[in-house]
Structure formats: structure tokens, C-alpha cells
mmCIF file of C-alpha atoms in Angstrom:
data_model
loop_
_atom_site.group_PDB
_atom_site.id
_atom_site.type_symbol
_atom_site.label_atom_id
_atom_site.label_comp_id
_atom_site.label_asym_id
_atom_site.label_seq_id
_atom_site.Cartn_x
_atom_site.Cartn_y
_atom_site.Cartn_z
ATOM 1 C CA UNK A 879 15.353 -2.939 32.945
ATOM 2 C CA UNK A 880 16.162 0.736 33.407
ATOM 3 C CA UNK A 881 16.459 3.029 30.388
ATOM 4 C CA UNK A 882 18.116 6.395 29.909
ATOM 5 C CA UNK A 883 16.056 9.138 28.255
ATOM 6 C CA UNK A 884 17.541 12.118 26.408
ATOM 7 C CA UNK A 885 14.930 14.661 25.395
ATOM 8 C CA UNK A 886 14.306 17.958 23.637
ATOM 9 C CA UNK A 887 10.903 19.661 23.558
ATOM 10 C CA UNK A 888 9.969 23.096 22.258
ATOM 11 C CA UNK A 889 7.043 24.980 20.767
ATOM 12 C CA UNK A 890 7.350 28.033 18.514
ATOM 13 C CA UNK A 891 4.560 30.198 17.017
ATOM 14 C CA UNK A 892 6.312 30.337 13.627
ATOM 15 C CA UNK A 893 6.671 33.426 11.455
ATOM 16 C CA UNK A 894 3.100 34.035 10.318
ATOM 17 C CA UNK A 895 0.545 33.313 13.028
ATOM 18 C CA UNK A 896 0.190 35.915 15.811
ATOM 19 C CA UNK A 897 -0.080 33.333 18.602
ATOM 20 C CA UNK A 898 0.531 29.662 19.274
ATOM 21 C CA UNK A 899 -2.355 27.169 19.133
ATOM 22 C CA UNK A 900 -0.035 24.211 19.842
ATOM 23 C CA UNK A 901 0.425 22.806 23.332
ATOM 24 C CA UNK A 902 3.239 20.609 24.574
ATOM 25 C CA UNK A 903 3.638 18.273 27.532
ATOM 26 C CA UNK A 904 7.046 16.852 28.449
ATOM 27 C CA UNK A 905 6.899 14.581 31.487
ATOM 28 C CA UNK A 906 10.168 12.762 31.010
ATOM 29 C CA UNK A 907 10.203 11.774 34.684
ATOM 30 C CA UNK A 908 6.996 9.770 34.069
ATOM 31 C CA UNK A 909 7.923 8.809 30.486
ATOM 32 C CA UNK A 910 4.965 10.520 28.796
ATOM 33 C CA UNK A 911 5.102 13.162 26.056
ATOM 34 C CA UNK A 912 2.222 14.912 24.246
ATOM 35 C CA UNK A 913 1.946 17.302 21.310
ATOM 36 C CA UNK A 914 -1.448 18.868 20.581
ATOM 37 C CA UNK A 915 -2.331 21.205 17.712
ATOM 38 C CA UNK A 916 -5.451 23.344 18.172
ATOM 39 C CA UNK A 917 -7.555 23.360 15.040
ATOM 40 C CA UNK A 918 -6.746 26.444 12.976
ATOM 41 C CA UNK A 919 -9.697 28.297 11.511
ATOM 42 C CA UNK A 920 -11.987 27.233 14.326
ATOM 43 C CA UNK A 921 -12.878 28.854 17.639
ATOM 44 C CA UNK A 922 -10.383 28.676 20.490
ATOM 45 C CA UNK A 923 -8.008 26.044 19.140
ATOM 46 C CA UNK A 924 -5.412 27.129 21.683
ATOM 47 C CA UNK A 925 -7.926 26.578 24.480
ATOM 48 C CA UNK A 926 -8.718 23.074 23.209
ATOM 49 C CA UNK A 927 -5.092 21.961 22.983
ATOM 50 C CA UNK A 928 -4.292 23.390 26.430
ATOM 51 C CA UNK A 929 -7.326 21.756 28.019
ATOM 52 C CA UNK A 930 -6.177 18.409 26.680
ATOM 53 C CA UNK A 931 -2.590 18.563 27.912
ATOM 54 C CA UNK A 932 -3.677 20.014 31.270
ATOM 55 C CA UNK A 933 -6.070 17.093 31.767
ATOM 56 C CA UNK A 934 -3.342 14.548 31.065
ATOM 57 C CA UNK A 935 -0.777 16.392 33.177
ATOM 58 C CA UNK A 936 -3.054 16.648 36.212
ATOM 59 C CA UNK A 937 -3.884 12.948 36.009
ATOM 60 C CA UNK A 938 -0.239 11.892 35.815
ATOM 61 C CA UNK A 939 0.748 14.133 38.729
ATOM 62 C CA UNK A 940 -2.068 12.727 40.875
ATOM 63 C CA UNK A 941 -1.601 9.064 39.894
ATOM 64 C CA UNK A 942 1.478 7.107 41.049
ATOM 65 C CA UNK A 943 0.897 4.176 38.684
ATOM 66 C CA UNK A 944 -1.037 4.206 35.436
ATOM 67 C CA UNK A 945 -1.358 2.312 32.165
ATOM 68 C CA UNK A 946 -1.785 3.372 28.568
ATOM 69 C CA UNK A 947 -5.482 2.492 28.909
ATOM 70 C CA UNK A 948 -5.718 4.972 31.782
ATOM 71 C CA UNK A 949 -4.264 7.681 29.539
ATOM 72 C CA UNK A 950 -6.701 6.741 26.783
ATOM 73 C CA UNK A 951 -9.537 7.243 29.251
ATOM 74 C CA UNK A 952 -8.213 10.683 30.217
ATOM 75 C CA UNK A 953 -8.144 11.669 26.543
ATOM 76 C CA UNK A 954 -11.753 10.559 26.209
ATOM 77 C CA UNK A 955 -12.682 12.640 29.256
ATOM 78 C CA UNK A 956 -10.806 15.638 27.838
ATOM 79 C CA UNK A 957 -12.720 15.188 24.581
ATOM 80 C CA UNK A 958 -16.002 15.525 26.467
ATOM 81 C CA UNK A 959 -14.714 18.528 28.438
ATOM 82 C CA UNK A 960 -13.712 20.358 25.260
ATOM 83 C CA UNK A 961 -17.006 19.543 23.553
ATOM 84 C CA UNK A 962 -18.983 20.746 26.587
ATOM 85 C CA UNK A 963 -16.894 23.927 26.799
ATOM 86 C CA UNK A 964 -17.771 24.780 23.192
ATOM 87 C CA UNK A 965 -21.455 24.183 23.821
ATOM 88 C CA UNK A 966 -21.493 26.354 26.938
ATOM 89 C CA UNK A 967 -19.110 29.177 26.026
ATOM 90 C CA UNK A 968 -18.954 29.288 22.233
ATOM 91 C CA UNK A 969 -22.595 28.748 21.320
ATOM 92 C CA UNK A 970 -21.806 25.288 20.002
ATOM 93 C CA UNK A 971 -19.112 26.408 17.574
ATOM 94 C CA UNK A 972 -16.524 23.802 16.683
ATOM 95 C CA UNK A 973 -13.318 23.775 18.688
ATOM 96 C CA UNK A 974 -10.877 20.915 18.709
ATOM 97 C CA UNK A 975 -7.315 19.709 18.701
ATOM 98 C CA UNK A 976 -5.153 16.990 17.269
ATOM 99 C CA UNK A 977 -3.025 14.908 19.611
ATOM 100 C CA UNK A 978 -0.083 12.543 19.610
ATOM 101 C CA UNK A 979 1.014 10.879 22.842
ATOM 102 C CA UNK A 980 4.021 8.675 23.515
ATOM 103 C CA UNK A 981 4.222 6.573 26.645
ATOM 104 C CA UNK A 982 7.157 4.308 27.494
ATOM 105 C CA UNK A 983 6.699 1.685 30.163
ATOM 106 C CA UNK A 984 8.306 -1.661 31.050
ATOM 107 C CA UNK A 985 10.404 -1.790 27.885
ATOM 108 C CA UNK A 986 7.525 -1.027 25.514
ATOM 109 C CA UNK A 987 6.392 2.125 23.708
ATOM 110 C CA UNK A 988 2.771 3.109 23.153
ATOM 111 C CA UNK A 989 1.597 5.719 20.629
ATOM 112 C CA UNK A 990 -1.895 7.206 20.865
ATOM 113 C CA UNK A 991 -3.157 9.714 18.333
ATOM 114 C CA UNK A 992 -6.069 11.613 16.838
ATOM 115 C CA UNK A 993 -5.674 13.891 13.803
ATOM 116 C CA UNK A 994 -2.639 14.662 11.656
ATOM 117 C CA UNK A 995 0.098 15.418 14.174
ATOM 118 C CA UNK A 996 2.693 12.671 13.892
ATOM 119 C CA UNK A 997 5.032 10.312 15.710
ATOM 120 C CA UNK A 998 8.146 9.103 13.895
ATOM 121 C CA UNK A 999 10.650 6.441 14.935
ATOM 122 C CA UNK A 1000 14.281 6.252 13.848
ATOM 123 C CA UNK A 1001 15.606 2.743 14.503
ATOM 124 C CA UNK A 1002 18.675 1.108 12.970
ATOM 125 C CA UNK A 1003 18.792 3.810 10.269
ATOM 126 C CA UNK A 1004 15.158 3.135 9.289
ATOM 127 C CA UNK A 1005 12.910 6.181 9.633
ATOM 128 C CA UNK A 1006 9.201 5.348 9.838
ATOM 129 C CA UNK A 1007 5.974 7.132 10.640
ATOM 130 C CA UNK A 1008 4.221 5.246 13.437
ATOM 131 C CA UNK A 1009 0.976 7.210 13.153
ATOM 132 C CA UNK A 1010 -1.444 7.434 10.245
ATOM 133 C CA UNK A 1011 -2.847 10.873 9.455
ATOM 134 C CA UNK A 1012 -6.578 11.214 9.993
ATOM 135 C CA UNK A 1013 -7.007 13.447 6.954
ATOM 136 C CA UNK A 1014 -8.903 13.607 3.683
ATOM 137 C CA UNK A 1015 -5.739 13.444 1.581
ATOM 138 C CA UNK A 1016 -4.580 10.317 3.426
ATOM 139 C CA UNK A 1017 -7.879 8.652 2.612
ATOM 140 C CA UNK A 1018 -7.436 9.688 -1.035
ATOM 141 C CA UNK A 1019 -3.905 8.263 -1.056
ATOM 142 C CA UNK A 1020 -5.133 4.955 0.336
ATOM 143 C CA UNK A 1021 -7.895 4.869 -2.293
ATOM 144 C CA UNK A 1022 -5.322 5.432 -5.036
ATOM 145 C CA UNK A 1023 -6.792 8.798 -6.015
ATOM 146 C CA UNK A 1024 -3.667 10.775 -5.073
ATOM 147 C CA UNK A 1025 0.041 10.053 -4.886
ATOM 148 C CA UNK A 1026 2.024 11.073 -1.801
ATOM 149 C CA UNK A 1027 3.711 13.867 -3.790
ATOM 150 C CA UNK A 1028 0.386 15.176 -5.114
ATOM 151 C CA UNK A 1029 -1.092 15.184 -1.610
ATOM 152 C CA UNK A 1030 1.468 17.677 -0.268
ATOM 153 C CA UNK A 1031 0.085 20.585 -2.309
ATOM 154 C CA UNK A 1032 -3.532 19.447 -2.531
ATOM 155 C CA UNK A 1033 -6.227 22.030 -1.581
ATOM 156 C CA UNK A 1034 -7.562 19.591 1.042
ATOM 157 C CA UNK A 1035 -4.140 19.004 2.627
ATOM 158 C CA UNK A 1036 -5.173 20.764 5.839
ATOM 159 C CA UNK A 1037 -8.562 19.046 6.232
ATOM 160 C CA UNK A 1038 -8.569 16.470 9.016
ATOM 161 C CA UNK A 1039 -11.238 13.817 9.484
ATOM 162 C CA UNK A 1040 -10.840 13.266 13.214
ATOM 163 C CA UNK A 1041 -10.055 15.561 16.146
ATOM 164 C CA UNK A 1042 -10.532 15.772 19.892
ATOM 165 C CA UNK A 1043 -13.471 17.894 21.028
ATOM 166 C CA UNK A 1044 -15.488 18.188 17.825
ATOM 167 C CA UNK A 1045 -17.937 15.427 18.809
ATOM 168 C CA UNK A 1046 -18.985 13.989 22.154
ATOM 169 C CA UNK A 1047 -17.161 10.734 21.409
ATOM 170 C CA UNK A 1048 -13.727 10.186 19.852
ATOM 171 C CA UNK A 1049 -11.855 7.257 18.301
ATOM 172 C CA UNK A 1050 -8.240 7.043 19.407
ATOM 173 C CA UNK A 1051 -5.762 4.967 17.407
ATOM 174 C CA UNK A 1052 -2.878 3.113 19.020
ATOM 175 C CA UNK A 1053 0.375 1.447 17.998
ATOM 176 C CA UNK A 1054 2.651 -0.301 20.498
ATOM 177 C CA UNK A 1055 5.958 -2.109 20.267
ATOM 178 C CA UNK A 1056 9.046 -3.275 22.088
ATOM 179 C CA UNK A 1057 11.702 -0.685 22.851
ATOM 180 C CA UNK A 1058 15.233 -1.039 21.465
ATOM 181 C CA UNK A 1059 18.502 0.607 22.456
ATOM 182 C CA UNK A 1060 19.075 3.743 20.373
ATOM 183 C CA UNK A 1061 15.449 4.323 19.394
ATOM 184 C CA UNK A 1062 14.632 7.958 18.625
ATOM 185 C CA UNK A 1063 11.029 9.143 18.687
ATOM 186 C CA UNK A 1064 9.814 12.443 17.252
ATOM 187 C CA UNK A 1065 6.404 13.871 18.116
ATOM 188 C CA UNK A 1066 5.471 16.913 16.032
ATOM 189 C CA UNK A 1067 2.632 19.107 14.880
ATOM 190 C CA UNK A 1068 2.058 19.569 11.157
ATOM 191 C CA UNK A 1069 3.810 22.933 11.294
ATOM 192 C CA UNK A 1070 7.054 20.953 11.081
ATOM 193 C CA UNK A 1071 6.013 18.437 8.434
ATOM 194 C CA UNK A 1072 4.587 21.164 6.198
ATOM 195 C CA UNK A 1073 8.059 22.662 5.904
ATOM 196 C CA UNK A 1074 10.345 19.604 5.926
ATOM 197 C CA UNK A 1075 10.300 16.349 3.986
ATOM 198 C CA UNK A 1076 10.752 13.091 5.862
ATOM 199 C CA UNK A 1077 14.324 12.619 4.639
ATOM 200 C CA UNK A 1078 15.222 16.118 5.885
ATOM 201 C CA UNK A 1079 13.763 15.324 9.282
ATOM 202 C CA UNK A 1080 15.638 12.022 9.376
ATOM 203 C CA UNK A 1081 18.970 13.672 8.539
ATOM 204 C CA UNK A 1082 18.521 16.140 11.399
ATOM 205 C CA UNK A 1083 18.318 13.261 13.873
ATOM 206 C CA UNK A 1084 21.952 12.311 13.250
ATOM 207 C CA UNK A 1085 23.328 15.382 15.031
ATOM 208 C CA UNK A 1086 25.726 14.929 17.951
ATOM 209 C CA UNK A 1087 23.010 15.263 20.585
ATOM 210 C CA UNK A 1088 19.241 15.262 20.902
ATOM 211 C CA UNK A 1089 19.402 18.957 21.752
ATOM 212 C CA UNK A 1090 21.265 19.741 18.525
ATOM 213 C CA UNK A 1091 18.815 17.634 16.513
ATOM 214 C CA UNK A 1092 15.816 19.444 17.976
ATOM 215 C CA UNK A 1093 17.302 22.890 17.367
ATOM 216 C CA UNK A 1094 18.189 21.876 13.804
ATOM 217 C CA UNK A 1095 14.583 20.875 13.135
ATOM 218 C CA UNK A 1096 13.235 24.172 14.474
ATOM 219 C CA UNK A 1097 15.825 26.231 12.634
ATOM 220 C CA UNK A 1098 15.172 24.457 9.325
ATOM 221 C CA UNK A 1099 11.408 24.989 9.587
ATOM 222 C CA UNK A 1100 11.875 28.680 10.443
ATOM 223 C CA UNK A 1101 14.225 29.181 7.498
ATOM 224 C CA UNK A 1102 11.524 27.744 5.218
ATOM 225 C CA UNK A 1103 9.044 30.360 6.416
ATOM 226 C CA UNK A 1104 7.216 28.544 9.237
ATOM 227 C CA UNK A 1105 3.709 29.404 8.083
ATOM 228 C CA UNK A 1106 2.208 27.488 11.020
ATOM 229 C CA UNK A 1107 3.027 26.905 14.680
ATOM 230 C CA UNK A 1108 5.860 24.404 15.154
ATOM 231 C CA UNK A 1109 6.063 21.982 18.056
ATOM 232 C CA UNK A 1110 8.287 18.967 18.502
ATOM 233 C CA UNK A 1111 9.354 16.567 21.225
ATOM 234 C CA UNK A 1112 12.390 14.388 20.523
ATOM 235 C CA UNK A 1113 13.133 11.398 22.740
ATOM 236 C CA UNK A 1114 16.150 9.109 22.474
ATOM 237 C CA UNK A 1115 16.358 5.983 24.600
ATOM 238 C CA UNK A 1116 19.413 3.989 25.532
ATOM 239 C CA UNK A 1117 20.469 1.249 27.893
ATOM 240 C CA UNK A 1118 22.385 2.308 31.023
ATOM 241 C CA UNK A 1119 25.803 1.458 29.568
ATOM 242 C CA UNK A 1120 25.456 4.382 27.106
ATOM 243 C CA UNK A 1121 25.339 8.086 27.879
ATOM 244 C CA UNK A 1122 24.816 11.332 26.041
ATOM 245 C CA UNK A 1123 25.061 14.908 27.236
ATOM 246 C CA UNK A 1124 21.838 16.800 26.821
ATOM 247 C CA UNK A 1125 21.018 20.430 27.447
ATOM 248 C CA UNK A 1126 17.471 21.426 26.774
ATOM 249 C CA UNK A 1127 16.689 24.939 26.888
ATOM 250 C CA UNK A 1128 16.883 28.528 27.807
ATOM 251 C CA UNK A 1129 20.201 29.069 26.070
ATOM 252 C CA UNK A 1130 18.869 27.717 22.765
ATOM 253 C CA UNK A 1131 20.164 29.642 19.772
ATOM 254 C CA UNK A 1132 16.760 29.567 18.049
ATOM 255 C CA UNK A 1133 14.230 32.040 19.526
ATOM 256 C CA UNK A 1134 11.805 29.903 21.532
ATOM 257 C CA UNK A 1135 8.565 31.097 23.053
ATOM 258 C CA UNK A 1136 6.730 29.425 25.940
ATOM 259 C CA UNK A 1137 3.457 27.725 25.160
ATOM 260 C CA UNK A 1138 0.451 29.942 25.670
ATOM 261 C CA UNK A 1139 -1.345 29.235 28.934
ATOM 262 C CA UNK A 1140 -5.096 29.601 29.184
ATOM 263 C CA UNK A 1141 -6.430 30.441 32.614
ATOM 264 C CA UNK A 1142 -9.782 29.744 34.146
ATOM 265 C CA UNK A 1143 -10.496 26.400 32.502
#
């Protein structure tokens, strides 16, 4: 069965940070999307996130047919590359990145992730988070130490427990499911979720087009102050009998900056 894909993908440095440590990969033609957030406060987070998405992009371009397990393997290889880079060029200092990846194939979706970037799904008016944050506050919530509301402003809110590149091996979580007509997926870095509550994000997804929804999300986060880099990829799927006009890009009304490229890796 063939599916239609309507997409929006943008990355913005926000209003506080001088440069963008997020990296974004939109390969709609191959039905793979990635958002990576370089670890703030560590060395070369922007290098780590770019190394990851470049590794995945090169593999997809060079490989006519691949599976989600193949992409998992590429992430594991990227993890080793980033770790080795830090050992060789940064005297062993920690550098790393979070990652969320969405792959759609043969009527199924596959979510891979490490860290606290997120994938959401809006289906039949139900908005759910498909990923589970790898963070200290999430562990405290699950242990009953903190409530969800308390976790938002907790001093450890930015501390993640898993990232790509910080150790030679990495554990990658996965959730898969069957695709349905009208599904909307949102991949985002925590720069978006720091500024907007889940219900605010959900409401933005009801705009007339995916492009309008994506711009609304960026605009809302910027209005709130955008203390971190903001990156999002929004994907809506439909069966061939439905259509939606989509314009993604250069004429966007919100100032959008290209992702920072790192040469020589």
C-alpha cells in the first residue's frame, strides 16, 4: 500500500544560545527522519549531533534497501565514531548527543531513541508520547519520588542518563506499530518541550496544514523565550485518496536558520 507523506522540518538556534547544537535529517523520499540534540555543557555537542545524522544520511543514500535493524547498526557505529573522536581530538572529554529517529516502511512505523528528545503521535484525537525520556527526573517519576508537574522545574530536569557517544557502547530503545490513515508524528528536541506543554503542542497540530502546524510550534516556542535550540520534524501520513497542500520552507514567516555544518569529520 502506498502512503502520502506531508512534512515540515526546521531547526532554530533559539533566542539565547549563540549557535545551534541540534542537527536535523529529513529524508522524506526514503521515509526516515532524525532529530539529534548535542549535549549542552559538554565539548562539541554540535559536532556529535552532526556526525550522527551524517552517518545515517550517508548510509541511506548508499543503500537501496534497508531495515530498521540496519539503521540501529548505523547508530551504534556512529556512537563509536563520536566516542573515538572525543578520545583523539578532545583529550577524552565527554561529547554526545541525543537522538530520535522515525522510520516508516511497509505500513509500519519504527521509533528509535536515546536521550530525552521525543517522538509524539497524534492519532484519532489521542496525543501520546511514543518515547520515554532517558533522564534522572523520569526515573524519579517512575519511582514515585516526583510528580510530572514537579519534574518540569526540578534542578535535575536537564540531566540525561543515556546519550550517543559518551561510552563505547549504547543502548537504543525502540517502539514499533502499525500505521493508520491520518497519523501525525512529531520529532523534537527538548528546546520545544521546555517551552510548551503537551496540550499546547497537540493543539498546534490541528492547523490547516502540516506547514502551518510546524510554524505555529516554532513561533510559540520563540514567543516563550526559546532558551534552548529548537528542532522539530512533523510528519502526517494519509492514504492516496486524501491530499493536503504542503509548502515547507524558505518563505516561512518565522526566521529559520540552517543547521550548522561541521566540516572535516
